[in-house]
């Protein structure tokens, strides 16, 4: 296994649990991960949490603040401080956001303590080749790292070839809790971008647990939120983030105005090109390797699905490896294994890519009706746990009308 993130570690630990000998190659020690930069807002919804629980990897369920719902808002374009649209609903089961620095470091140590072999190395194709000399299967789970480029881009499955958002992330303490239940607050500013807040848990350098709030700004490139390209340091980044929130989402600014960074590495600026890659690459020797997680399917973070999808991929691949028994992990097995995962991931990808563009009228109709029909709001919110639920209505005005009718909401056509 090359790569020790959500996908690589979860699958390596799963295989180890089932008695397989696994070599884990990672470019960072647990100490480097712990003291390194934050990577994600890492909201993990229930089904993804369950894949961890099945392997007893959920060490933090009792400690981590639950994310109990999702609150969706659209600021009013002409009335500053007012909302043009807003609804919220509870998740049937909480989501969790545990700082990946804490999780990955602990999982890596757990893997080693259980007898797994860890090689600390920045792996390249030559390293993959050496591993394939001595292992039955080589998986590449290097996330957005360069090694993933050995997998060719799958153009028909990849509508975008440049980032659709420029991202600014900060982990803040001293954020006032929202009233009511805890939630991901999802603020969609049409034509401008999105602002998200959600509770998480990190650990200080002296080992104390520290609840915090993830604050993520997703800027449409060139728009008014896209102001982070030249920031000099973390303090300046946070200052700019707060200023944008005061302007665009003042109800969130009220919560964060006295906040502090959790630690010196608690900010991130970045951009993600949404991309699907062919899952099987051929090494110079002619042997195949299989991609896993973000290395082969990476989406923009705006739907909060990447880590959950990586967990799902790890679970699907684990089942397929167990089922294969002593038979070879050949190219067609690799392709079938990925397609099994893609049966789920295609919905995550299509939904996330759709949200990157302006919502079509039938989607706006569903969101609008969700304000008045709590069962529709509940269905929408719980779709984050299982994105196939957004289909077929997301792409079909007729199905959107049928969905609304099922929740007692008159369709826009009927209202007209
Ligand atoms: C700003 C932001 C917010 C996000 N928010 C969410 C969210 O709320 N919910 C959610 O589900 N997802 C979210 N994601 C996405 C999520 O974090 C990723 O999709 C997920 O971590 C992918 O898991 P992975 O195992 O494929 O890759 P990663 O977790 O990135 O792990 C890859 C690992 O491989 C290692 N590596 C890389 N190259 C090499 C090499 N050559 N040799 C050895 N090791 C190597 C890296 O050090 C890393 O540890 C977010 C992402 C971003 C950027």
Coordinates of C-alpha atoms and ligand atoms in Angstrom, one line a residue:
X1 CA 0.0 0.0 0.0
X2 CA 1.5 3.3 -1.1
X3 CA 0.0 6.2 0.8
X4 CA -1.2 6.4 4.4
X5 CA -4.3 8.6 4.3
X6 CA -8.0 7.7 4.8
X7 CA -8.1 5.1 2.0
X8 CA -4.6 3.6 2.4
X9 CA -4.6 3.3 6.1
X10 CA -8.2 2.0 6.4
X11 CA -7.6 -0.7 3.8
X12 CA -4.1 -1.6 5.2
X13 CA -5.6 -2.0 8.7
X14 CA -8.5 -4.0 7.3
X15 CA -6.3 -6.4 5.5
X16 CA -4.1 -6.7 8.5
X17 CA -7.2 -7.5 10.6
X18 CA -7.9 -10.4 8.2
X19 CA -4.4 -11.8 8.5
X20 CA -2.8 -10.4 5.4
X21 CA 0.8 -9.2 5.4
X22 CA 0.8 -5.6 4.3
X23 CA 3.7 -3.2 3.6
X24 CA 2.7 0.4 4.1
X25 CA 4.8 3.0 2.2
X26 CA 4.3 6.6 3.4
X27 CA 6.2 9.8 2.9
X28 CA 5.6 11.0 6.5
X29 CA 6.1 9.6 10.0
X30 CA 3.3 9.9 12.5
X31 CA 5.2 12.7 14.2
X32 CA 5.5 14.6 10.9
X33 CA 1.8 14.1 10.2
X34 CA 0.8 15.3 13.7
X35 CA 3.0 18.5 13.5
X36 CA 2.1 19.1 9.8
X37 CA -0.4 21.3 8.1
X38 CA -4.1 20.6 8.3
X39 CA -5.4 18.8 5.2
X40 CA -9.2 18.8 5.2
X41 CA -12.5 19.5 7.0
X42 CA -12.9 15.7 6.9
X43 CA -16.7 15.5 7.8
X44 CA -17.4 11.8 7.8
X45 CA -21.1 11.0 7.5
X46 CA -22.7 7.9 9.1
X47 CA -22.2 5.2 6.4
X48 CA -18.5 6.1 6.1
X49 CA -18.2 6.0 9.9
X50 CA -19.7 2.6 9.9
X51 CA -17.0 1.2 7.6
X52 CA -14.4 2.4 10.2
X53 CA -16.5 0.9 13.0
X54 CA -16.6 -2.5 11.3
X55 CA -12.8 -2.6 11.7
X56 CA -12.8 -1.1 15.3
X57 CA -11.0 1.9 14.0
X58 CA -13.4 4.4 15.5
X59 CA -11.3 5.3 18.5
X60 CA -12.7 8.8 18.9
X61 CA -16.5 8.3 18.8
X62 CA -16.9 9.2 22.5
X63 CA -14.6 12.3 22.2
X64 CA -15.5 13.9 19.0
X65 CA -18.3 16.5 19.0
X66 CA -21.2 15.1 16.9
X67 CA -22.4 17.0 13.8
X68 CA -26.1 16.7 14.3
X69 CA -27.5 18.3 11.2
X70 CA -27.0 20.5 8.1
X71 CA -28.2 24.1 7.9
X72 CA -28.4 25.5 4.4
X73 CA -28.6 29.3 3.6
X74 CA -28.5 31.6 0.7
X75 CA -27.7 35.2 1.5
X76 CA -30.1 37.8 0.1
X77 CA -28.4 39.5 -2.8
X78 CA -30.0 42.9 -2.1
X79 CA -30.6 42.9 1.7
X80 CA -27.3 42.6 3.5
X81 CA -27.6 40.4 6.6
X82 CA -30.8 38.7 5.4
X83 CA -31.2 35.3 3.9
X84 CA -33.0 34.7 0.6
X85 CA -33.3 31.0 1.4
X86 CA -32.7 28.9 4.5
X87 CA -33.6 25.5 5.9
X88 CA -32.1 23.0 8.3
X89 CA -32.7 19.4 9.3
X90 CA -31.1 16.8 11.5
X91 CA -29.1 14.0 10.2
X92 CA -30.5 10.6 11.2
X93 CA -27.1 9.8 12.6
X94 CA -24.4 12.3 13.5
X95 CA -21.4 13.0 11.3
X96 CA -17.9 13.5 12.8
X97 CA -14.9 15.6 11.9
X98 CA -11.7 14.4 13.6
X99 CA -8.6 16.2 12.5
X100 CA -6.9 13.9 9.9
X101 CA -3.5 14.7 11.5
X102 CA -4.7 13.0 14.7
X103 CA -6.4 10.1 12.9
X104 CA -3.7 9.2 10.4
X105 CA -0.9 9.4 12.9
X106 CA -2.8 7.1 15.3
X107 CA -3.8 4.7 12.6
X108 CA -0.3 4.5 11.3
X109 CA 1.1 3.7 14.8
X110 CA -1.7 1.2 15.3
X111 CA -0.8 -0.6 12.1
X112 CA 2.9 -0.8 13.2
X113 CA 2.0 -1.9 16.7
X114 CA 0.0 -4.7 15.2
X115 CA 3.0 -6.0 13.3
X116 CA 2.6 -4.2 10.0
X117 CA 5.7 -3.1 8.1
X118 CA 6.0 0.6 7.5
X119 CA 8.5 2.1 5.1
X120 CA 8.9 5.8 5.3
X121 CA 9.7 6.9 1.7
X122 CA 8.4 9.2 -0.9
X123 CA 7.5 6.4 -3.4
X124 CA 7.9 6.8 -7.1
X125 CA 7.4 4.4 -10.0
X126 CA 10.7 2.6 -9.3
X127 CA 9.5 2.0 -5.7
X128 CA 6.2 0.7 -7.0
X129 CA 8.1 -1.6 -9.3
X130 CA 10.2 -2.9 -6.5
X131 CA 7.1 -3.5 -4.3
X132 CA 5.4 -5.4 -7.2
X133 CA 8.4 -7.8 -7.3
X134 CA 7.6 -9.1 -3.9
X135 CA 3.9 -8.5 -3.3
X136 CA 0.8 -10.0 -4.8
X137 CA -0.9 -6.6 -5.1
X138 CA 0.3 -3.0 -5.2
X139 CA -2.2 -0.3 -4.4
X140 CA -1.5 3.5 -4.9
X141 CA -3.5 5.6 -2.4
X142 CA -1.4 8.8 -2.5
X143 CA -4.3 11.2 -2.6
X144 CA -3.5 14.3 -4.7
X145 CA 0.2 13.4 -4.7
X146 CA 2.1 13.3 -8.0
X147 CA 2.4 9.5 -8.1
X148 CA -1.3 9.4 -8.9
X149 CA -0.5 10.8 -12.3
X150 CA 0.5 7.3 -13.4
X151 CA -3.2 6.8 -13.7
X152 CA -4.5 8.3 -16.9
X153 CA -7.3 10.9 -16.8
X154 CA -10.7 9.4 -17.7
X155 CA -12.0 12.3 -19.9
X156 CA -15.6 11.2 -20.2
X157 CA -15.9 11.0 -16.5
X158 CA -14.1 14.3 -15.9
X159 CA -16.0 17.3 -17.1
X160 CA -13.6 19.8 -15.6
X161 CA -9.9 20.2 -16.3
X162 CA -9.1 23.1 -14.0
X163 CA -10.1 23.9 -10.4
X164 CA -13.6 25.3 -10.0
X165 CA -13.0 26.8 -6.6
X166 CA -10.0 28.4 -4.7
X167 CA -10.1 27.2 -1.1
X168 CA -9.2 28.7 2.2
X169 CA -9.5 26.6 5.3
X170 CA -8.9 27.4 9.0
X171 CA -9.4 25.5 12.3
X172 CA -10.7 28.0 14.9
X173 CA -11.4 27.8 18.6
X174 CA -13.6 30.2 20.5
X175 CA -16.4 30.0 17.9
X176 CA -19.8 30.6 19.4
X177 CA -22.0 27.4 18.9
X178 CA -25.0 28.0 16.6
X179 CA -28.4 27.9 18.4
X180 CA -30.2 24.6 18.3
X181 CA -28.4 21.5 17.3
X182 CA -24.8 21.4 15.9
X183 CA -24.5 21.4 12.2
X184 CA -22.6 21.9 9.0
X185 CA -23.6 25.3 8.0
X186 CA -23.6 25.5 4.2
X187 CA -23.9 29.0 2.9
X188 CA -24.2 29.2 -0.9
X189 CA -23.6 32.6 -2.4
X190 CA -24.7 32.4 -6.0
X191 CA -22.0 33.3 -8.5
X192 CA -19.5 33.9 -5.6
X193 CA -18.9 30.7 -3.8
X194 CA -19.6 28.9 -0.5
X195 CA -18.8 29.3 3.2
X196 CA -18.9 26.3 5.5
X197 CA -18.6 25.9 9.2
X198 CA -18.6 22.6 11.1
X199 CA -17.4 21.4 14.5
X200 CA -14.4 19.1 14.8
X201 CA -11.9 17.7 17.2
X202 CA -8.1 18.1 17.2
X203 CA -5.3 17.6 19.8
X204 CA -2.9 20.1 21.1
X205 CA 0.9 19.6 21.0
X206 CA 0.7 18.7 24.7
X207 CA -1.9 16.0 24.1
X208 CA -5.1 17.7 25.2
X209 CA -8.3 17.3 23.2
X210 CA -9.5 20.5 21.6
X211 CA -12.9 20.9 20.0
X212 CA -12.8 23.5 17.3
X213 CA -14.8 24.7 14.2
X214 CA -13.7 24.1 10.6
X215 CA -14.2 27.2 8.5
X216 CA -13.9 26.6 4.8
X217 CA -14.3 29.3 2.1
X218 CA -14.8 28.1 -1.5
X219 CA -14.2 30.9 -3.9
X220 CA -15.3 30.9 -7.5
X221 CA -12.0 31.9 -9.2
X222 CA -11.8 35.6 -9.9
X223 CA -14.8 36.5 -7.7
X224 CA -15.0 38.5 -4.5
X225 CA -14.1 35.5 -2.2
X226 CA -10.9 34.8 -4.2
X227 CA -8.6 36.9 -2.2
X228 CA -6.1 34.4 -0.7
X229 CA -3.5 34.1 -3.6
X230 CA -1.1 36.5 -2.0
X231 CA -1.6 36.0 1.8
X232 CA 1.7 36.2 3.7
X233 CA 0.8 34.2 6.8
X234 CA -1.9 32.4 8.8
X235 CA -3.0 35.5 10.7
X236 CA -3.5 37.5 7.5
X237 CA -5.5 34.5 6.0
X238 CA -7.8 34.4 9.0
X239 CA -8.2 38.2 9.0
X240 CA -9.3 38.1 5.3
X241 CA -11.6 35.1 6.0
X242 CA -13.4 37.0 8.8
X243 CA -13.7 40.1 6.7
X244 CA -15.4 38.1 3.9
X245 CA -17.7 36.5 6.4
X246 CA -18.7 39.9 7.9
X247 CA -19.7 41.0 4.4
X248 CA -21.3 37.9 2.9
X249 CA -22.5 35.8 5.8
X250 CA -22.8 38.1 8.9
X251 CA -24.7 35.5 10.9
X252 CA -21.5 33.4 10.7
X253 CA -19.2 36.3 11.4
X254 CA -21.1 36.9 14.7
X255 CA -20.0 33.4 15.7
X256 CA -16.3 33.6 14.7
X257 CA -15.4 37.2 15.4
X258 CA -13.4 36.4 18.6
X259 CA -12.0 33.1 17.3
X260 CA -8.3 32.0 17.4
X261 CA -6.4 29.4 15.3
X262 CA -6.1 26.0 17.0
X263 CA -2.3 25.9 16.2
X264 CA 0.3 27.4 13.9
X265 CA -0.4 24.8 11.1
X266 CA -4.2 25.2 11.2
X267 CA -4.6 27.0 7.9
X268 CA -4.6 25.8 4.3
X269 CA -4.9 27.4 0.9
X270 CA -5.4 25.3 -2.1
X271 CA -7.4 24.2 -5.1
X272 CA -8.6 20.9 -6.4
X273 CA -9.1 19.9 -10.0
X274 CA -12.0 17.4 -9.9
X275 CA -10.8 14.4 -11.8
X276 CA -11.5 10.7 -12.4
X277 CA -8.6 8.6 -13.6
X278 CA -8.4 5.1 -15.1
X279 CA -7.9 2.9 -12.0
X280 CA -5.2 0.5 -13.5
X281 CA -1.7 1.7 -14.4
X282 CA 1.0 -0.4 -16.0
X283 CA 4.5 -0.3 -14.5
X284 CA 7.6 -0.4 -16.9
X285 CA 7.7 -4.2 -16.2
X286 CA 4.2 -4.6 -17.6
X287 CA 2.7 -5.4 -14.2
X288 CA -0.5 -3.5 -13.2
X289 CA -1.1 -1.4 -10.1
X290 CA -4.5 -0.4 -8.7
X291 CA -5.4 3.1 -7.6
X292 CA -7.5 3.9 -4.6
X293 CA -9.2 6.9 -3.1
X294 CA -8.4 10.5 -4.3
X295 CA -5.5 9.0 -6.4
X296 CA -8.2 8.0 -8.9
X297 CA -11.4 9.9 -8.0
X298 CA -11.0 13.4 -6.6
X299 CA -13.9 15.8 -6.2
X300 CA -14.0 19.4 -5.0
X301 CA -14.6 19.4 -1.2
X302 CA -17.8 21.5 -1.4
X303 CA -20.0 18.4 -0.7
X304 CA -17.7 17.1 2.0
X305 CA -17.4 13.6 0.4
X306 CA -13.8 12.8 -0.3
X307 CA -12.8 11.1 2.9
X308 CA -16.2 9.4 3.1
X309 CA -15.7 8.1 -0.4
X310 CA -12.1 7.0 0.4
X311 CA -13.5 5.0 3.3
X312 CA -16.1 3.5 1.1
X313 CA -13.5 2.6 -1.5
X314 CA -11.4 0.9 1.2
X315 CA -14.4 -1.1 2.3
X316 CA -15.3 -2.2 -1.2
X317 CA -11.7 -3.1 -2.1
X318 CA -11.3 -5.0 1.2
X319 CA -14.4 -7.1 0.4
X320 CA -13.1 -7.8 -3.1
X321 CA -9.6 -8.8 -1.9
X322 CA -11.1 -11.2 0.6
X323 CA -13.4 -12.7 -1.9
X324 CA -10.6 -13.2 -4.4
X325 CA -8.8 -15.5 -2.0
X326 CA -5.8 -17.1 -3.6
X327 CA -6.7 -16.2 -7.1
X328 CA -4.4 -13.6 -8.8
X329 CA -5.1 -9.8 -8.5
X330 CA -4.9 -9.4 -12.3
X331 CA -5.9 -6.5 -14.4
X332 CA -9.5 -7.5 -14.9
X333 CA -10.0 -8.1 -11.2
X334 CA -8.6 -4.6 -10.6
X335 CA -10.9 -3.0 -13.2
X336 CA -13.9 -4.8 -11.7
X337 CA -13.0 -3.8 -8.2
X338 CA -12.9 -0.2 -9.2
X339 CA -16.1 -0.4 -11.1
X340 CA -17.8 -1.9 -8.1
X341 CA -16.7 1.2 -6.1
X342 CA -17.6 3.5 -9.1
X343 CA -21.2 2.2 -8.9
X344 CA -21.4 4.4 -5.8
X345 CA -18.7 7.1 -6.5
X346 CA -20.3 8.1 -9.8
X347 CA -23.2 9.6 -7.9
X348 CA -20.9 11.5 -5.5
X349 CA -18.9 12.8 -8.5
X350 CA -22.0 13.8 -10.6
X351 CA -23.7 15.5 -7.6
X352 CA -20.5 17.4 -6.6
X353 CA -19.7 18.5 -10.1
X354 CA -23.4 19.6 -10.6
X355 CA -23.1 21.8 -7.4
X356 CA -20.0 23.5 -8.8
X357 CA -22.2 25.1 -11.5
X358 CA -25.3 27.3 -11.1
X359 CA -28.2 25.2 -9.9
X360 CA -30.9 24.6 -12.6
X361 CA -34.5 25.8 -11.9
X362 CA -35.8 22.4 -10.8
X363 CA -33.0 22.1 -8.2
X364 CA -33.7 25.6 -6.9
X365 CA -37.4 24.6 -6.8
X366 CA -36.6 21.6 -4.5
X367 CA -34.4 23.8 -2.2
X368 CA -37.1 26.5 -2.0
X369 CA -39.8 23.9 -1.1
X370 CA -37.5 22.4 1.5
X371 CA -37.9 25.7 3.5
X372 CA -41.6 24.9 4.0
X373 CA -41.6 21.1 4.0
X374 CA -39.5 19.7 6.8
X375 CA -39.7 16.1 5.4
X376 CA -38.1 17.4 2.1
X377 CA -35.4 19.3 4.1
X378 CA -34.8 16.1 6.0
X379 CA -34.5 14.1 2.8
X380 CA -32.1 16.6 1.2
X381 CA -29.9 16.8 4.3
X382 CA -29.7 13.1 4.7
X383 CA -28.6 12.7 1.1
X384 CA -25.2 13.8 2.2
X385 CA -24.9 10.5 3.9
X386 CA -25.8 8.6 0.7
X387 CA -25.5 10.8 -2.4
X388 CA -27.2 8.3 -4.7
X389 CA -30.3 9.6 -3.0
X390 CA -30.0 12.8 -5.0
X391 CA -30.8 10.9 -8.2
X392 CA -32.7 10.8 -10.4
X393 CA -34.3 14.1 -9.3
X394 CA -31.1 16.1 -9.5
X395 CA -30.9 15.7 -13.3
X396 CA -34.6 15.5 -14.1
X397 CA -37.2 18.2 -13.7
X398 CA -40.0 15.5 -13.8
X399 CA -38.4 13.5 -11.0
X400 CA -37.8 16.7 -9.0
X401 CA -41.6 17.4 -9.3
X402 CA -42.3 13.8 -8.3
X403 CA -40.0 14.1 -5.3
X404 CA -41.7 17.3 -4.2
X405 CA -45.1 15.8 -4.6
X406 CA -44.1 12.9 -2.3
X407 CA -43.2 15.4 0.3
X408 CA -46.5 17.3 -0.1
X409 CA -44.9 20.2 -1.9
X410 CA -46.7 21.5 -5.0
X411 CA -44.5 21.5 -8.1
X412 CA -43.6 24.9 -9.6
X413 CA -45.7 24.0 -12.7
X414 CA -48.8 23.2 -10.5
X415 CA -48.3 26.5 -8.6
X416 CA -48.2 28.4 -11.9
Ligands
LIG1 C1 -10.2 21.9 2.1 C2 -10.7 20.5 2.1 C3 -11.8 20.1 2.8 C4 -12.3 18.8 2.7 N1 -13.4 18.5 3.4 C5 -13.8 17.2 3.4 C6 -15.0 16.8 4.2 O1 -15.6 17.6 4.9 N2 -15.4 15.5 4.1 C7 -14.8 14.6 3.4 O2 -15.2 13.5 3.3 N3 -13.7 14.9 2.6 C8 -13.2 16.2 2.6 N4 -12.1 16.5 1.9 C9 -11.4 15.5 1.1 C10 -10.7 14.4 1.9 O3 -9.8 15.0 2.8 C11 -9.9 13.5 0.9 O4 -10.7 13.2 -0.1 C12 -9.4 12.2 1.6 O5 -8.5 12.5 2.6 C13 -8.8 11.3 0.5 O6 -8.2 10.2 1.1 P1 -7.0 9.5 0.4 O7 -6.6 8.4 1.3 O8 -7.3 9.1 -1.0 O9 -5.9 10.6 0.3 P2 -5.2 11.4 1.5 O10 -6.0 11.3 2.7 O11 -4.8 12.7 0.9 O12 -3.8 10.5 1.8 C14 -2.8 10.4 0.9 C15 -1.5 10.0 1.7 O13 -0.5 9.6 0.8 C16 0.7 10.2 1.2 N5 1.5 10.3 0.0 C17 1.4 11.1 -1.1 N6 2.3 10.9 -2.0 C18 3.1 9.9 -1.6 C19 4.2 9.2 -2.1 N7 4.7 9.5 -3.3 N8 4.8 8.2 -1.4 C20 4.2 7.8 -0.1 N9 3.2 8.5 0.4 C21 2.6 9.5 -0.3 C22 0.3 11.5 1.8 O14 1.3 12.0 2.7 C23 -1.0 11.2 2.5 O15 -0.8 10.8 3.8 C24 -11.6 17.8 1.9 C25 -10.4 18.2 1.2 C26 -10.0 19.5 1.3 C27 -8.7 19.9 0.5

